[in-house]
Short mmCIF file of C-alpha atoms in Angstrom, two decimals:
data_model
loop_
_atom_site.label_atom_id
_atom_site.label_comp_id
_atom_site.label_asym_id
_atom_site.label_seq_id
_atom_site.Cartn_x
_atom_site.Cartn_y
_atom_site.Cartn_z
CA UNK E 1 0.00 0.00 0.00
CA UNK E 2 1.55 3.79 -0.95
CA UNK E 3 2.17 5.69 1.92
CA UNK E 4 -0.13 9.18 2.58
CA UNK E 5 2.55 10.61 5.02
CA UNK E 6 4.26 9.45 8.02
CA UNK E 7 4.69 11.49 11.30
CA UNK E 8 5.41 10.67 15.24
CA UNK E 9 2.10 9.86 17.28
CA UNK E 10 1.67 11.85 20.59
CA UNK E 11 2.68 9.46 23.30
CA UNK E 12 -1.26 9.25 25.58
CA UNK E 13 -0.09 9.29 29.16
CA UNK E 14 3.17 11.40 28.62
CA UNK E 15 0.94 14.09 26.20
CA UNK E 16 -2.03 14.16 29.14
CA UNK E 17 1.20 14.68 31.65
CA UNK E 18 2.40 17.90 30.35
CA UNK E 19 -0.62 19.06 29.15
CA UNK E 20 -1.58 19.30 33.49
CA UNK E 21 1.55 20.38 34.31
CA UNK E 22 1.91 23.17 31.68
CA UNK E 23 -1.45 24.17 30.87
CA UNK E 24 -1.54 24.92 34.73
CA UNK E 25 -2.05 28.22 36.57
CA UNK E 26 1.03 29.79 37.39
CA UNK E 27 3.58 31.98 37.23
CA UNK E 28 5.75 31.77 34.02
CA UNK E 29 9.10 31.08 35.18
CA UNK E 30 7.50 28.48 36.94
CA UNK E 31 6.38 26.98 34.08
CA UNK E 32 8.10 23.11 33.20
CA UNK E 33 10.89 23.93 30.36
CA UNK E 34 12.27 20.93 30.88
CA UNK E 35 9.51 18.59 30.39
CA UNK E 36 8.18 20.87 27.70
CA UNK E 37 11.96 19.95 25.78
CA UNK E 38 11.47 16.43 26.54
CA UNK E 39 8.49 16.27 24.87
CA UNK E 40 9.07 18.63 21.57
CA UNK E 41 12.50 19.21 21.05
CA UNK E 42 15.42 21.88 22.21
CA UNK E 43 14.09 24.04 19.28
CA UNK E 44 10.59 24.53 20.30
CA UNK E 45 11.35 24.26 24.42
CA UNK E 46 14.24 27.37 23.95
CA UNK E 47 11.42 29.39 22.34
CA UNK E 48 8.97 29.30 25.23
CA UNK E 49 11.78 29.32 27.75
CA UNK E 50 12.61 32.90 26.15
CA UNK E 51 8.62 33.32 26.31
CA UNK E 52 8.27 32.44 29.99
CA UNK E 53 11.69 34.71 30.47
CA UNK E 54 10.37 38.04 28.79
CA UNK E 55 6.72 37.26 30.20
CA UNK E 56 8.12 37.54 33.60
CA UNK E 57 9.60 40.58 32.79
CA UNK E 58 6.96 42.31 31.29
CA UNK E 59 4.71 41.41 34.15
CA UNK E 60 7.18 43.37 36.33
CA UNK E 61 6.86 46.31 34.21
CA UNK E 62 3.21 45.76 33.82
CA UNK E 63 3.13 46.60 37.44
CA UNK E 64 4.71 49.68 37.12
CA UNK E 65 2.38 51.03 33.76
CA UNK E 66 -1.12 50.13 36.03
CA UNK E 67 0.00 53.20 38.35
CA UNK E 68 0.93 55.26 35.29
CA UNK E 69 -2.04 54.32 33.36
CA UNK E 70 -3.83 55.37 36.38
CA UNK E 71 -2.38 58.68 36.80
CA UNK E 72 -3.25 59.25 33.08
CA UNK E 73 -6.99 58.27 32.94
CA UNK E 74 -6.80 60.74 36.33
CA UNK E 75 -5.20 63.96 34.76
CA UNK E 76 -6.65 62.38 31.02
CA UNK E 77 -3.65 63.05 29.02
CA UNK E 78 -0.71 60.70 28.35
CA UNK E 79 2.00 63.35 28.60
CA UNK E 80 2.36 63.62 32.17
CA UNK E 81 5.53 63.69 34.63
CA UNK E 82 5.00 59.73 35.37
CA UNK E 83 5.16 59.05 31.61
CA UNK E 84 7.70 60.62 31.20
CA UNK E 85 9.68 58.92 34.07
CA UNK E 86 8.36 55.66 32.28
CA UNK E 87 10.77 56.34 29.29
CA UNK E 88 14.02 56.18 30.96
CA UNK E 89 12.54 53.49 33.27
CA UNK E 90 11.39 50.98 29.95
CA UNK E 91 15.18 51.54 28.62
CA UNK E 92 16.77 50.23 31.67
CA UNK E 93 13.96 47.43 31.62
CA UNK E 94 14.61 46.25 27.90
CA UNK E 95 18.71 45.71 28.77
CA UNK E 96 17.95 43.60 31.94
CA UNK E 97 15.59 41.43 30.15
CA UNK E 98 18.64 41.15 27.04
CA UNK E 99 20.97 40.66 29.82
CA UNK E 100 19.59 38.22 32.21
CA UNK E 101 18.33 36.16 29.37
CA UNK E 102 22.09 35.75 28.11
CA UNK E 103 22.93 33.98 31.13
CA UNK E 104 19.55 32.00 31.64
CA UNK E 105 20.23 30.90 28.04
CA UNK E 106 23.51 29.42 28.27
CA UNK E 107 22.52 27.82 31.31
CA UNK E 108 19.74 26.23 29.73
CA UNK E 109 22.28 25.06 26.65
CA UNK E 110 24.31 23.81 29.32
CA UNK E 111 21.61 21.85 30.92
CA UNK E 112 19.92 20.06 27.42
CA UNK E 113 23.28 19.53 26.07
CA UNK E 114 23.25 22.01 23.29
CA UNK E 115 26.67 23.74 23.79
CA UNK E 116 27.98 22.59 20.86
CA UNK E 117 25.10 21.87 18.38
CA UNK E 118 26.02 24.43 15.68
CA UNK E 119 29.55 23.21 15.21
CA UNK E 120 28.11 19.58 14.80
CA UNK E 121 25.24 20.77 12.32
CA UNK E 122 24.59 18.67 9.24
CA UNK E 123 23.64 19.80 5.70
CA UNK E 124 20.27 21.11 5.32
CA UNK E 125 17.85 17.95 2.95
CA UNK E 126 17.19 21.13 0.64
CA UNK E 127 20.65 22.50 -0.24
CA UNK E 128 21.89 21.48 -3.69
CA UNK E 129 24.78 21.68 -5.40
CA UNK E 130 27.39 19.97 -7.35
CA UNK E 131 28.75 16.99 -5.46
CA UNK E 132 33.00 16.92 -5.85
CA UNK E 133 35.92 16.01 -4.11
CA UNK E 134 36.89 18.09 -0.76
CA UNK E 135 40.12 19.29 -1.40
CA UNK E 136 40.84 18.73 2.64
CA UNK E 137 40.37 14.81 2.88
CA UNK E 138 39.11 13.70 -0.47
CA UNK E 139 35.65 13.06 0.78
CA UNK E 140 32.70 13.46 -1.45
CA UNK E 141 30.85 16.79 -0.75
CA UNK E 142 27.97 19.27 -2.17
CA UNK E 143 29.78 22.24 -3.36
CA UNK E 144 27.79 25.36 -4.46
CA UNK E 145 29.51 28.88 -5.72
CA UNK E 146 29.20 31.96 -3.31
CA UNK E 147 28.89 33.74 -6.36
CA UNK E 148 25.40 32.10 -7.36
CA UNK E 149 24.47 32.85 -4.05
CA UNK E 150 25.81 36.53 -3.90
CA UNK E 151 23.46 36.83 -6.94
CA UNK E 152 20.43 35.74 -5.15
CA UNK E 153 21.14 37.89 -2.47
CA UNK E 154 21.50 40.91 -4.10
CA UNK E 155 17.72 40.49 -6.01
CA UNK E 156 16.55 39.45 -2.39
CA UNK E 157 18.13 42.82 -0.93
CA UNK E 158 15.99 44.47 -4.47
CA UNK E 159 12.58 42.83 -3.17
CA UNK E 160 13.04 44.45 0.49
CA UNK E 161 13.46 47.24 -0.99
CA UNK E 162 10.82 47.72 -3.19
CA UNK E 163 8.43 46.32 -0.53
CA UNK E 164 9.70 48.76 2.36
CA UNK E 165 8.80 51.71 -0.67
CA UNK E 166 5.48 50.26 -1.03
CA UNK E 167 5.01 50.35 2.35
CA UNK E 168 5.71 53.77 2.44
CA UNK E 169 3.66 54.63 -0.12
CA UNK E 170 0.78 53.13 1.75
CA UNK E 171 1.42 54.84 4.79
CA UNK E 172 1.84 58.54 2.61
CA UNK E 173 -1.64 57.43 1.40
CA UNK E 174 -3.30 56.61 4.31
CA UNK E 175 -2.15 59.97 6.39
CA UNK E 176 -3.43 61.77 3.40
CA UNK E 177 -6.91 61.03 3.63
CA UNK E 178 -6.64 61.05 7.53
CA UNK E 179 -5.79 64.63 7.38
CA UNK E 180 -7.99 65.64 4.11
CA UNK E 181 -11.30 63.14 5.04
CA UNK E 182 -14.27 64.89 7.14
CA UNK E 183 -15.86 63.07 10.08
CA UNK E 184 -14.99 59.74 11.68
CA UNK E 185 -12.87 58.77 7.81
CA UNK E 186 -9.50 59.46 10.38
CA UNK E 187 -10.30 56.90 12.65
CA UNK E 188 -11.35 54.42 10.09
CA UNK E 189 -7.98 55.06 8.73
CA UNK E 190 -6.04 54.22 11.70
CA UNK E 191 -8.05 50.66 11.54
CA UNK E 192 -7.06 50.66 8.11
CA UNK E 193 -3.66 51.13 8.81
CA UNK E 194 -3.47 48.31 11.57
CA UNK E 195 -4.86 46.02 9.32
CA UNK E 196 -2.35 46.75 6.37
CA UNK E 197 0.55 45.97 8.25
CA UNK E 198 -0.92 42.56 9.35
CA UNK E 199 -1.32 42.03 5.59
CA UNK E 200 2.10 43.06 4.40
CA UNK E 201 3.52 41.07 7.45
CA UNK E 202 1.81 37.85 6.28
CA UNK E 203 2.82 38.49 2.66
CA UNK E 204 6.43 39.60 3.14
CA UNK E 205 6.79 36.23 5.20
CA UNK E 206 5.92 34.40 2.39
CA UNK E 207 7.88 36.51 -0.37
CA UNK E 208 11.07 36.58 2.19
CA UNK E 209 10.88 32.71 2.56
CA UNK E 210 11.10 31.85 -1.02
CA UNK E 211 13.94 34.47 -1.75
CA UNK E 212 16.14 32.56 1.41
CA UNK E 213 15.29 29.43 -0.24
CA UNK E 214 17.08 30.28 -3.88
CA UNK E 215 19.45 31.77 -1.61
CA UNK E 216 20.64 28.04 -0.82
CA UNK E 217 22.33 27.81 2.33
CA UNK E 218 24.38 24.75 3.83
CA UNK E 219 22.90 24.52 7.32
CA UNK E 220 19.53 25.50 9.28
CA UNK E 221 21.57 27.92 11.17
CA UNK E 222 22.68 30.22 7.88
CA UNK E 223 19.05 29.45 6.13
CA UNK E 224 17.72 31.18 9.81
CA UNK E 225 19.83 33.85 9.84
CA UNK E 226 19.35 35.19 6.21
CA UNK E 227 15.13 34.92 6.60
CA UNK E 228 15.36 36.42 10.09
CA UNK E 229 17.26 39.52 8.58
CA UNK E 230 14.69 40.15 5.88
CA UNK E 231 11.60 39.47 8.26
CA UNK E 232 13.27 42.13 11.01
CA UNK E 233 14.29 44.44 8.32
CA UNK E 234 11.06 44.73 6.48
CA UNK E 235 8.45 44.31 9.62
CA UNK E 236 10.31 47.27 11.55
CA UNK E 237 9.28 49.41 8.67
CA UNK E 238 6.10 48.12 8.50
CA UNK E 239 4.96 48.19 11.90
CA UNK E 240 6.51 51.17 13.64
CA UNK E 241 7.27 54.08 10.45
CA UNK E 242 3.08 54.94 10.45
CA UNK E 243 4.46 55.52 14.60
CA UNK E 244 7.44 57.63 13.83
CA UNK E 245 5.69 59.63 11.60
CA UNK E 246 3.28 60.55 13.71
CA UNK E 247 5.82 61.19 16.70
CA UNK E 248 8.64 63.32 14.73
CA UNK E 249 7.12 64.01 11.14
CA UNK E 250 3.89 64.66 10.83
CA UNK E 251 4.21 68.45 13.11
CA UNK E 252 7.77 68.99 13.35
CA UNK E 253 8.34 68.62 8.98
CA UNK E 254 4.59 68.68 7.45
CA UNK E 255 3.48 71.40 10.23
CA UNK E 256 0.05 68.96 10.35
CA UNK E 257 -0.98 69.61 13.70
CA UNK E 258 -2.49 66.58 15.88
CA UNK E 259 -6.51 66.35 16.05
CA UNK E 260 -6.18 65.55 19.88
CA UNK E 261 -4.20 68.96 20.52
CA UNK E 262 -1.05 66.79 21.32
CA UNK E 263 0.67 64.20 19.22
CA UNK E 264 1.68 62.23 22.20
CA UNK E 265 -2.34 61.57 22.57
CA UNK E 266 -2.43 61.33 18.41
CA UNK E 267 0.46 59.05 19.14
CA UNK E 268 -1.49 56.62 21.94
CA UNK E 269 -4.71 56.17 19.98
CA UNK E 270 -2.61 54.93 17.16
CA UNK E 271 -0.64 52.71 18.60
CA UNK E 272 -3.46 51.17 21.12
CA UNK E 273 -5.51 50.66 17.91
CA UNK E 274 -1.91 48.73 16.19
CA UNK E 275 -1.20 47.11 19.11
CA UNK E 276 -4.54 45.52 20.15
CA UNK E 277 -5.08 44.64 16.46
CA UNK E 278 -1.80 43.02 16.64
CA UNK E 279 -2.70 40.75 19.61
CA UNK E 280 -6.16 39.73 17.76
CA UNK E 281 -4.59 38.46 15.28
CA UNK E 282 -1.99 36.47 16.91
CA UNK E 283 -5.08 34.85 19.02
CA UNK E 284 -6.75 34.43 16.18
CA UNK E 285 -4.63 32.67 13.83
CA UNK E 286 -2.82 31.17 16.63
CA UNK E 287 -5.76 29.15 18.26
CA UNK E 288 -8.92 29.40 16.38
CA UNK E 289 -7.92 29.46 12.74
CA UNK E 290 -6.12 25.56 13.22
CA UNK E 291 -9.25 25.05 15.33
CA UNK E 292 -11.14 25.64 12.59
CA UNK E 293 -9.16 23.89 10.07
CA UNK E 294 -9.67 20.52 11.93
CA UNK E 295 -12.93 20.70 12.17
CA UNK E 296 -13.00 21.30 8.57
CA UNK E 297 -10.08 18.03 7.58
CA UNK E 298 -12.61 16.40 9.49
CA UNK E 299 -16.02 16.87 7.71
CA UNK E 300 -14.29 16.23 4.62
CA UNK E 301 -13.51 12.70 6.26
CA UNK E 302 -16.73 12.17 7.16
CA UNK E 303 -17.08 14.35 10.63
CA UNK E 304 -17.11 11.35 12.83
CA UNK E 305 -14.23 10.74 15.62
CA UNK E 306 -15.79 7.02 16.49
CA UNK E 307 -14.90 5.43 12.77
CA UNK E 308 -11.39 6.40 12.83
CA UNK E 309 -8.60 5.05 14.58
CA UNK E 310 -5.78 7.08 16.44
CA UNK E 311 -3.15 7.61 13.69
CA UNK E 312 -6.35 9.05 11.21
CA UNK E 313 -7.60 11.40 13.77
CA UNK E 314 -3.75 12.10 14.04
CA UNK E 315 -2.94 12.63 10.37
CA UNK E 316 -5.98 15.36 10.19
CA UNK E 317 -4.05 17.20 12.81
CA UNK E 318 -2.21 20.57 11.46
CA UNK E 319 1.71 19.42 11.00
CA UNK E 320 4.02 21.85 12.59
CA UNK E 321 7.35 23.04 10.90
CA UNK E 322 9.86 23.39 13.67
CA UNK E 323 11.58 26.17 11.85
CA UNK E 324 9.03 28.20 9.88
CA UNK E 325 6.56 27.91 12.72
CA UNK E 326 9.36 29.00 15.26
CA UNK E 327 10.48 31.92 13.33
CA UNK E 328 6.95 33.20 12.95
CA UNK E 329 6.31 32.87 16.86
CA UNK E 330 9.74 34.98 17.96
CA UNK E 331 9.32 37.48 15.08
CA UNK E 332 5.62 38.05 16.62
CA UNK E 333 6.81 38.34 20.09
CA UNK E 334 9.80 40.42 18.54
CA UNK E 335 7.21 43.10 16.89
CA UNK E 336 5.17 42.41 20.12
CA UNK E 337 8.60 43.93 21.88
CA UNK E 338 9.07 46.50 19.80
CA UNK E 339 5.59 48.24 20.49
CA UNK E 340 6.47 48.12 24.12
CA UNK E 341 9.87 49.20 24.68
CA UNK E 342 9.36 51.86 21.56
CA UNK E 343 6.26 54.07 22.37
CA UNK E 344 5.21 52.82 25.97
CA UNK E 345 5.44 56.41 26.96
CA UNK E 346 2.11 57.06 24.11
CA UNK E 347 0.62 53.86 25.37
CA UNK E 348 1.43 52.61 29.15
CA UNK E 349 -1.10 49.97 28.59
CA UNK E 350 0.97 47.88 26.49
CA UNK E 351 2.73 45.45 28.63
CA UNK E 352 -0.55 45.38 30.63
CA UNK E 353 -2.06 43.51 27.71
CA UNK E 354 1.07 42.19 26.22
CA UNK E 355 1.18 40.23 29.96
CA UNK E 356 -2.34 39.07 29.57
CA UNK E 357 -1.98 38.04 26.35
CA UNK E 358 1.51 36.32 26.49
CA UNK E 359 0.06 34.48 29.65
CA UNK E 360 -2.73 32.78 27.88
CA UNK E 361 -0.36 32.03 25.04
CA UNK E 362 1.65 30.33 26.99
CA UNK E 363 -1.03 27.66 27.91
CA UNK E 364 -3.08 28.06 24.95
CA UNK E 365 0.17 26.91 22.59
CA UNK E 366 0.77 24.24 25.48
CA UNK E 367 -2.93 22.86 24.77
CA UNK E 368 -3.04 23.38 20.80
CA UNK E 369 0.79 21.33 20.25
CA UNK E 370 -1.18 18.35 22.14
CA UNK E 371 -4.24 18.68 20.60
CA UNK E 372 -4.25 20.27 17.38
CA UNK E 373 -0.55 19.84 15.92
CA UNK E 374 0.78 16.40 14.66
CA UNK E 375 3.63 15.42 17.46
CA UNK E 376 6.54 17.72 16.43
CA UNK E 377 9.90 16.30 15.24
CA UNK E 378 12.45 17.74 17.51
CA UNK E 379 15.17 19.79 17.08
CA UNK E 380 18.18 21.06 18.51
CA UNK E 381 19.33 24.53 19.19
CA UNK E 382 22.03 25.95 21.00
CA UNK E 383 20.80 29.64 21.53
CA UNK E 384 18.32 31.94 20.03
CA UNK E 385 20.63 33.00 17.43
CA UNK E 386 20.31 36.23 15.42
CA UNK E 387 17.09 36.99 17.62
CA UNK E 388 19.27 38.00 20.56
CA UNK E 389 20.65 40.93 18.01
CA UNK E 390 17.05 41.84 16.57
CA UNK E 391 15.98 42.23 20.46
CA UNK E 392 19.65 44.13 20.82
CA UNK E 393 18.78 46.55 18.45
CA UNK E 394 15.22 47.50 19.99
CA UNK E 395 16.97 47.94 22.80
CA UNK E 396 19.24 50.47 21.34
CA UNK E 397 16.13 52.04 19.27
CA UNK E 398 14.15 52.07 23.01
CA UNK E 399 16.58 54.54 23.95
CA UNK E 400 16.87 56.66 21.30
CA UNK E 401 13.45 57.23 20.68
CA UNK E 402 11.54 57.30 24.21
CA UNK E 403 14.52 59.99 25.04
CA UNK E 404 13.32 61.74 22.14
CA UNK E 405 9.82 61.49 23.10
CA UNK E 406 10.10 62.68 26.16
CA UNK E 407 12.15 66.32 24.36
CA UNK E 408 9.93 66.49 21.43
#
């Protein structure tokens, strides 16, 4: 008989183990990693150990932003002394969480064995090339020119540009009508806007993931690295320039004043309205659009659980890719970052709801991979790898521009 697809089963008493002890109410660093790895692979478990690590951080500054949230709704206006205060506060907060994550990380490499994974990494299945001698020890190998991928690159580095001037051009056109349409047209374009960048996020991914695959790199590492730069690159201009302009640009250059008298309150209405958006979205296609998809694999088989046996309930399960899938979870806790540490001073609320929501995902991802997923194959991983420099750089951008808030 031809084989439809093979895939690992979830194991029934270990899967109904972690799914009580993760899927629990508790704090997040006292969440269980380590089972969690045991169960999925160091690839998956690092991610939601650096989930469970920022989460505990952002709860502490949640603290802090109810009492300045407070003392906003009191005086109602978000440029007040305590926001202000906030800014320098939120820059020394995004370095300790980069800083005591460097150690927890290595300990946690340490711990699963993973010190050494990237100098012991194999080929990737999908590079190609020409298979030839190695001039070192004769052995066969897959050889491909740096020039054929220098080529690739350089139409790749084309594409990101083209699609960051799009972007641009979408934002021009949206602030145009906001400041030439009557009525409530403004606010229906700051919906608008939130709902473009979700749709140029989702279509860069898929655009940036094809160009890294022509690019044709050796190991999982390099592939990483090269589609992490691209997604960064392209979704900081996406998600945060429709924010700058309204901070820096849109008075200071244009001499458009703000509709709310300030643009610090222009500033918070915008990016509540981005930011919320933002987390709907990641609930939605996180939980309820696999949800969904299930039910639907399953009405095409017939809609009935009691006629199939495990492995065909199994194989109607969504199958998780332990590096696409990954990469798409930290660059949405990444942009998730960025909101925070970037314009908290507009919006204290954020790591309020950034808490909330990260809590639930914690559980709700715990629930889903049991569930919902086909068993994922697991994978090693010594460190986070280039994301430790994408959260690096917001840190340096956290500084720069909530000290420029606050002087502007």
């Amino acid at each position: 008989e031809e084989i439809i697809r093979y895939f690992p089963l979830h194991h029934p008493e270990m899967g109904k183990k972690l799914e009580k002890a993760w899927c629990a109410h508790q704090f997040p660093s006292s969440q269980p990693t380590d089972m969690f790895r045991e169960y999925f692979g160091a690839k998956v478990g690092l991610f939601y150990v650096y989930l469970c690590h920022h989460t505990t951080w952002t709860g502490y500054l949640a603290l802090l932003c109810i009492g300045v949230g407070v003392q906003a709704l009191m005086d109602w206006k978000v440029d007040t002394r305590a926001n202000e205060a906030l800014a320098i506060v939120v820059a020394v907060w995004a370095v300790l969480v980069n800083e005591t994550w460097k150690q927890k990380e290595a300990t946690t490499s340490m711990k699963w064995g993973m010190t050494s994974f990237e100098e012991e990494e194999v080929d990737r299945p999908a590079f190609k090339g020409e298979v030839i001698k190695s001039p070192v020890n004769g052995q066969s190998m897959i050889y491909y020119p740096e020039s054929k991928r220098s080529c690739s690159q350089k139409y790749a580095m084309i594409a990101t540009f083209f699609m960051m001037l799009l972007v641009l051009f979408f934002i021009a056109v949206i602030f145009h009508l906001k400041n030439t349409l009557p009525g409530d047209w403004p606010d229906a374009m700051s919906l608008v806007n939130s709902v473009g960048i979700a749709v140029f996020n989702a279509a860069w991914t898929s655009i940036a993931t094809k160009l890294t695959d022509n690019e044709n790199y050796r190991t999982d590492t390099q592939y990483e690295d090269s589609l992490i730069f691209k997604l960064f690159g392209f979704q900081f201009v996406n998600s945060y320039a429709s924010l700058y302009f309204i901070a820096f640009i849109q008075w200071f250059v244009f001499n458009n004043k703000c509709t709310e008298g300030s643009c610090i309150n222009d500033l918070c209405y915008n990016v509540s309205i981005i930011f919320m958006t933002n987390l709907c979205v990641m609930q939605v296609t996180g939980y309820y659009v696999p949800k969904w998809t299930i039910m639907y694999n399953k009405y095409k088989e017939g809609g009935s659980d009691t006629n199939m046996s495990v492995p065909e309930l199994q194989y109607l399960m969504l199958p998780y890719d332990p590096q696409a899938d990954t990469i798409n979870a930290y660059m949405a806790l990444a942009r998730q970052f960025g909101y925070m540490v970037l314009f908290v001073v507009a919006f204290p609320g954020a790591p309020i709801f950034a808490y909330i929501s990260n809590y639930a995902q914690i559980r709700i991802d715990g629930f889903k991979f049991l569930n919902t997923y086909q068993r994922i194959l697991p994978g090693g991983a010594q460190d986070i790898g280039t994301w430790q420099l994408v959260f690096t750089i917001f840190c340096g951008a956290a500084v720069i521009t909530n000290m420029a808030l606050v002087v502007f």
